[in-house]
Amino acid sequence: MIRFLAISFLSIFTLASCSLKTTEGLRQVHFNKIEVENPYFSNAEIDYVYKAKIEIYKKNFGGILIIKKLGPENHRVVFTTEFGSTLFDFEFEGDTFTKHFITEDLDKKIIVNILKDDFKLLVNESAKVLAVYESKNQRIYKTESDESFNFYFLEDNLEKLEKIVNTSKTKEKVVIDFTSSEENIAEAIVIQHNNIKLKIDLEKFKKE
């Protein structure tokens, strides 16, 4: 009997520890949608310009981040100081990543890979849907990326993208929060890592 209780407790503990916080309390629903879209960097006629702060480990970087769509599945992401010195210059074209430049303070393999993954997720315009969940006022689309998953949280009525959560099978790794009042324009973006000390704050430049 004791052995049975011990095995039962271990099974419950294992299931609880393996459950993903992202989908707790959500109801899985049938879906017809093939892809979920991120419209915030989809217009090639717009230069998306943000005041930017990057906190990475014990270093802080501030300046201006510019995102430009160059073509289908092709974006350029450039981070400069307020005086115009380039801190990094990345290009994404489909699955191809090009590091045009990065300052020495950031040019560490682990940092480059993290920034690459963050900005690839940020500018990626569509992803194939694996499953759909619902909460009281949101619809959540689960997608797959390499060995991880991305969950797109959309406001239910307007289908406005509010958040993307990148996860492993059991843990949330990165959360991207969007604040948007204009259609297809993100006024503020916060990229927060849960397993490392890295945070990116973006605030859109306002027209005078």
CSV table of N, CA and C in Angstrom, one decimal, residues 128-203:
chain,number,residue,atom,x,y,z
A,128,LYS,N,2.8,28.5,-38.7
A,128,LYS,CA,1.8,27.4,-38.8
A,128,LYS,C,1.3,27.0,-37.5
A,129,VAL,N,-0.1,27.0,-37.4
A,129,VAL,CA,-0.8,26.7,-36.2
A,129,VAL,C,-0.8,25.2,-35.9
A,130,LEU,N,-0.5,24.8,-34.7
A,130,LEU,CA,-0.5,23.4,-34.2
A,130,LEU,C,-1.8,23.2,-33.4
A,131,ALA,N,-2.2,24.2,-32.6
A,131,ALA,CA,-3.3,24.0,-31.7
A,131,ALA,C,-3.8,25.4,-31.3
A,132,VAL,N,-5.1,25.4,-30.9
A,132,VAL,CA,-5.7,26.7,-30.5
A,132,VAL,C,-6.3,26.5,-29.1
A,133,TYR,N,-6.2,27.6,-28.2
A,133,TYR,CA,-6.8,27.6,-26.9
A,133,TYR,C,-7.6,28.9,-26.8
A,134,GLU,N,-8.5,28.9,-25.8
A,134,GLU,CA,-9.3,30.1,-25.5
A,134,GLU,C,-9.3,30.4,-24.0
A,135,SER,N,-9.2,31.7,-23.7
A,135,SER,CA,-9.5,32.1,-22.3
A,135,SER,C,-10.8,33.0,-22.4
A,136,LYS,N,-11.0,33.7,-21.4
A,136,LYS,CA,-12.3,34.6,-21.4
A,136,LYS,C,-12.3,35.6,-22.5
A,137,ASN,N,-11.1,36.2,-22.8
A,137,ASN,CA,-11.1,37.3,-23.8
A,137,ASN,C,-9.9,37.2,-24.7
A,138,GLN,N,-9.3,36.0,-24.8
A,138,GLN,CA,-8.1,35.8,-25.7
A,138,GLN,C,-8.2,34.5,-26.5
A,139,ARG,N,-7.7,34.5,-27.6
A,139,ARG,CA,-7.5,33.2,-28.4
A,139,ARG,C,-6.0,33.0,-28.5
A,140,ILE,N,-5.5,31.8,-28.2
A,140,ILE,CA,-4.1,31.6,-28.1
A,140,ILE,C,-3.7,30.5,-29.2
A,141,TYR,N,-2.8,30.8,-30.0
A,141,TYR,CA,-2.4,30.0,-31.1
A,141,TYR,C,-1.0,29.4,-30.8
A,142,LYS,N,-0.9,28.1,-30.8
A,142,LYS,CA,0.4,27.4,-30.5
A,142,LYS,C,1.1,27.1,-31.8
A,143,THR,N,2.3,27.4,-31.9
A,143,THR,CA,3.1,27.1,-33.1
A,143,THR,C,4.4,26.5,-32.7
A,144,GLU,N,5.2,25.9,-33.7
A,144,GLU,CA,6.4,25.3,-33.3
A,144,GLU,C,7.6,26.0,-34.0
A,145,SER,N,8.7,26.0,-33.4
A,145,SER,CA,9.9,26.6,-33.9
A,145,SER,C,11.1,25.9,-33.5
A,146,ASP,N,11.8,25.2,-34.4
A,146,ASP,CA,12.9,24.3,-34.0
A,146,ASP,C,12.5,23.3,-32.9
A,147,GLU,N,13.2,23.4,-31.8
A,147,GLU,CA,12.9,22.5,-30.7
A,147,GLU,C,12.0,23.2,-29.6
A,148,SER,N,11.4,24.3,-29.9
A,148,SER,CA,10.6,25.1,-28.9
A,148,SER,C,9.2,25.4,-29.5
A,149,PHE,N,8.4,26.0,-28.7
A,149,PHE,CA,7.0,26.4,-29.1
A,149,PHE,C,6.8,27.9,-28.9
A,150,ASN,N,6.0,28.5,-29.7
A,150,ASN,CA,5.6,29.8,-29.6
A,150,ASN,C,4.1,29.9,-29.4
A,151,PHE,N,3.6,30.7,-28.5
A,151,PHE,CA,2.2,30.9,-28.2
A,151,PHE,C,1.8,32.3,-28.5
A,152,TYR,N,0.9,32.5,-29.5
A,152,TYR,CA,0.5,33.9,-29.9
A,152,TYR,C,-0.8,34.2,-29.2
A,153,PHE,N,-0.8,35.2,-28.3
A,153,PHE,CA,-2.0,35.6,-27.6
A,153,PHE,C,-2.7,36.8,-28.4
A,154,LEU,N,-3.9,36.5,-28.9
A,154,LEU,CA,-4.6,37.5,-29.6
A,154,LEU,C,-5.9,37.9,-28.9
A,155,GLU,N,-6.2,39.2,-28.8
A,155,GLU,CA,-7.4,39.7,-28.3
A,155,GLU,C,-8.6,39.1,-29.1
A,156,ASP,N,-9.6,38.5,-28.4
A,156,ASP,CA,-10.5,37.7,-29.1
A,156,ASP,C,-11.4,38.4,-30.2
A,157,ASN,N,-11.9,39.6,-29.9
A,157,ASN,CA,-12.8,40.2,-30.8
A,157,ASN,C,-12.1,40.8,-32.0
A,158,LEU,N,-11.0,41.6,-31.8
A,158,LEU,CA,-10.3,42.3,-32.8
A,158,LEU,C,-9.2,41.5,-33.4
A,159,GLU,N,-8.8,40.3,-32.9
A,159,GLU,CA,-7.7,39.5,-33.3
A,159,GLU,C,-6.4,40.3,-33.3
A,160,LYS,N,-6.3,41.2,-32.3
A,160,LYS,CA,-5.0,42.0,-32.1
A,160,LYS,C,-4.0,41.2,-31.3
A,161,LEU,N,-2.8,41.1,-31.9
A,161,LEU,CA,-1.7,40.4,-31.2
A,161,LEU,C,-1.3,41.2,-29.9
A,162,GLU,N,-1.3,40.5,-28.8
A,162,GLU,CA,-1.0,41.2,-27.5
A,162,GLU,C,0.3,40.6,-26.9
A,163,LYS,N,0.6,39.4,-27.2
A,163,LYS,CA,1.8,38.8,-26.6
A,163,LYS,C,2.2,37.5,-27.3
A,164,ILE,N,3.5,37.3,-27.3
A,164,ILE,CA,4.1,36.0,-27.8
A,164,ILE,C,4.9,35.4,-26.7
A,165,VAL,N,4.7,34.1,-26.4
A,165,VAL,CA,5.4,33.4,-25.3
A,165,VAL,C,6.2,32.3,-26.0
A,166,ASN,N,7.5,32.3,-25.8
A,166,ASN,CA,8.4,31.2,-26.3
A,166,ASN,C,8.6,30.2,-25.2
A,167,THR,N,8.4,28.9,-25.4
A,167,THR,CA,8.5,27.9,-24.4
A,167,THR,C,9.3,26.7,-24.8
A,168,SER,N,9.8,26.0,-23.8
A,168,SER,CA,10.2,24.6,-24.0
A,168,SER,C,8.9,23.7,-23.8
A,169,LYS,N,9.1,22.4,-23.6
A,169,LYS,CA,7.9,21.6,-23.4
A,169,LYS,C,7.3,21.9,-22.0
A,170,THR,N,8.1,22.4,-21.1
A,170,THR,CA,7.7,22.6,-19.7
A,170,THR,C,7.8,23.9,-19.1
A,171,LYS,N,8.6,24.8,-19.8
A,171,LYS,CA,8.9,26.1,-19.2
A,171,LYS,C,8.8,27.3,-20.1
A,172,GLU,N,8.3,28.4,-19.6
A,172,GLU,CA,8.3,29.7,-20.4
A,172,GLU,C,9.7,30.2,-20.4
A,173,LYS,N,10.2,30.6,-21.6
A,173,LYS,CA,11.6,31.1,-21.7
A,173,LYS,C,11.6,32.6,-22.0
A,174,VAL,N,10.8,33.0,-23.0
A,174,VAL,CA,10.8,34.4,-23.4
A,174,VAL,C,9.4,34.9,-23.6
A,175,VAL,N,9.1,36.1,-23.1
A,175,VAL,CA,7.8,36.7,-23.3
A,175,VAL,C,7.9,38.0,-24.0
A,176,ILE,N,7.2,38.2,-25.1
A,176,ILE,CA,7.2,39.5,-25.8
A,176,ILE,C,5.8,40.1,-25.6
A,177,ASP,N,5.7,41.3,-25.0
A,177,ASP,CA,4.4,42.0,-24.8
A,177,ASP,C,4.4,43.2,-25.7
A,178,PHE,N,3.2,43.3,-26.3
A,178,PHE,CA,2.9,44.4,-27.3
A,178,PHE,C,1.9,45.3,-26.7
A,179,THR,N,2.1,46.6,-26.8
A,179,THR,CA,1.1,47.6,-26.5
A,179,THR,C,0.7,48.3,-27.8
A,180,SER,N,-0.5,48.3,-28.2
A,180,SER,CA,-0.9,48.8,-29.5
A,180,SER,C,-2.3,49.5,-29.5
A,181,SER,N,-2.4,50.7,-29.9
A,181,SER,CA,-3.7,51.4,-30.1
A,181,SER,C,-4.0,51.6,-31.6
A,182,GLU,N,-2.9,51.8,-32.4
A,182,GLU,CA,-3.1,52.0,-33.8
A,182,GLU,C,-3.1,50.6,-34.5
A,183,GLU,N,-3.8,50.5,-35.6
A,183,GLU,CA,-3.9,49.2,-36.3
A,183,GLU,C,-2.5,48.8,-36.8
A,184,ASN,N,-2.1,47.6,-36.5
A,184,ASN,CA,-0.8,47.1,-37.0
A,184,ASN,C,0.4,47.9,-36.6
A,185,ILE,N,0.3,48.7,-35.6
A,185,ILE,CA,1.5,49.4,-35.1
A,185,ILE,C,1.7,49.1,-33.6
A,186,ALA,N,2.9,48.7,-33.2
A,186,ALA,CA,3.1,48.4,-31.8
A,186,ALA,C,3.8,49.7,-31.2
A,187,GLU,N,3.2,50.3,-30.3
A,187,GLU,CA,3.7,51.5,-29.7
A,187,GLU,C,4.8,51.2,-28.7
A,188,ALA,N,4.6,50.1,-28.0
A,188,ALA,CA,5.6,49.7,-27.0
A,188,ALA,C,5.8,48.2,-27.0
A,189,ILE,N,7.0,47.7,-26.9
A,189,ILE,CA,7.3,46.3,-26.9
A,189,ILE,C,8.3,46.0,-25.7
A,190,VAL,N,8.0,44.9,-25.0
A,190,VAL,CA,8.9,44.5,-24.0
A,190,VAL,C,9.3,43.0,-24.2
A,191,ILE,N,10.6,42.7,-24.3
A,191,ILE,CA,11.0,41.3,-24.5
A,191,ILE,C,11.7,40.9,-23.2
A,192,GLN,N,11.1,40.0,-22.5
A,192,GLN,CA,11.7,39.6,-21.2
A,192,GLN,C,12.0,38.1,-21.2
A,193,HIS,N,13.3,37.8,-20.8
A,193,HIS,CA,13.7,36.5,-20.6
A,193,HIS,C,13.5,36.0,-19.2
A,194,ASN,N,13.1,34.8,-19.0
A,194,ASN,CA,12.8,34.2,-17.7
A,194,ASN,C,14.0,33.4,-17.1
A,195,ASN,N,14.9,33.0,-18.0
A,195,ASN,CA,16.0,32.1,-17.5
A,195,ASN,C,17.4,32.8,-17.6
A,196,ILE,N,17.4,34.0,-18.1
A,196,ILE,CA,18.7,34.7,-18.1
A,196,ILE,C,18.4,36.2,-17.8
A,197,LYS,N,19.4,37.0,-17.5
A,197,LYS,CA,19.2,38.4,-17.2
A,197,LYS,C,19.3,39.2,-18.5
A,198,LEU,N,18.2,39.2,-19.2
A,198,LEU,CA,18.1,40.0,-20.5
A,198,LEU,C,16.7,40.5,-20.7
A,199,LYS,N,16.6,41.8,-20.9
A,199,LYS,CA,15.4,42.5,-21.1
A,199,LYS,C,15.6,43.6,-22.2
A,200,ILE,N,14.6,43.7,-23.1
A,200,ILE,CA,14.7,44.7,-24.2
A,200,ILE,C,13.4,45.5,-24.1
A,201,ASP,N,13.5,46.8,-23.9
A,201,ASP,CA,12.4,47.7,-23.9
A,201,ASP,C,12.4,48.6,-25.2
A,202,LEU,N,11.3,48.6,-25.9
A,202,LEU,CA,11.2,49.4,-27.1
A,202,LEU,C,10.0,50.3,-27.0
A,203,GLU,N,10.2,51.6,-27.3
A,203,GLU,CA,9.1,52.6,-27.3
A,203,GLU,C,9.1,53.4,-28.6
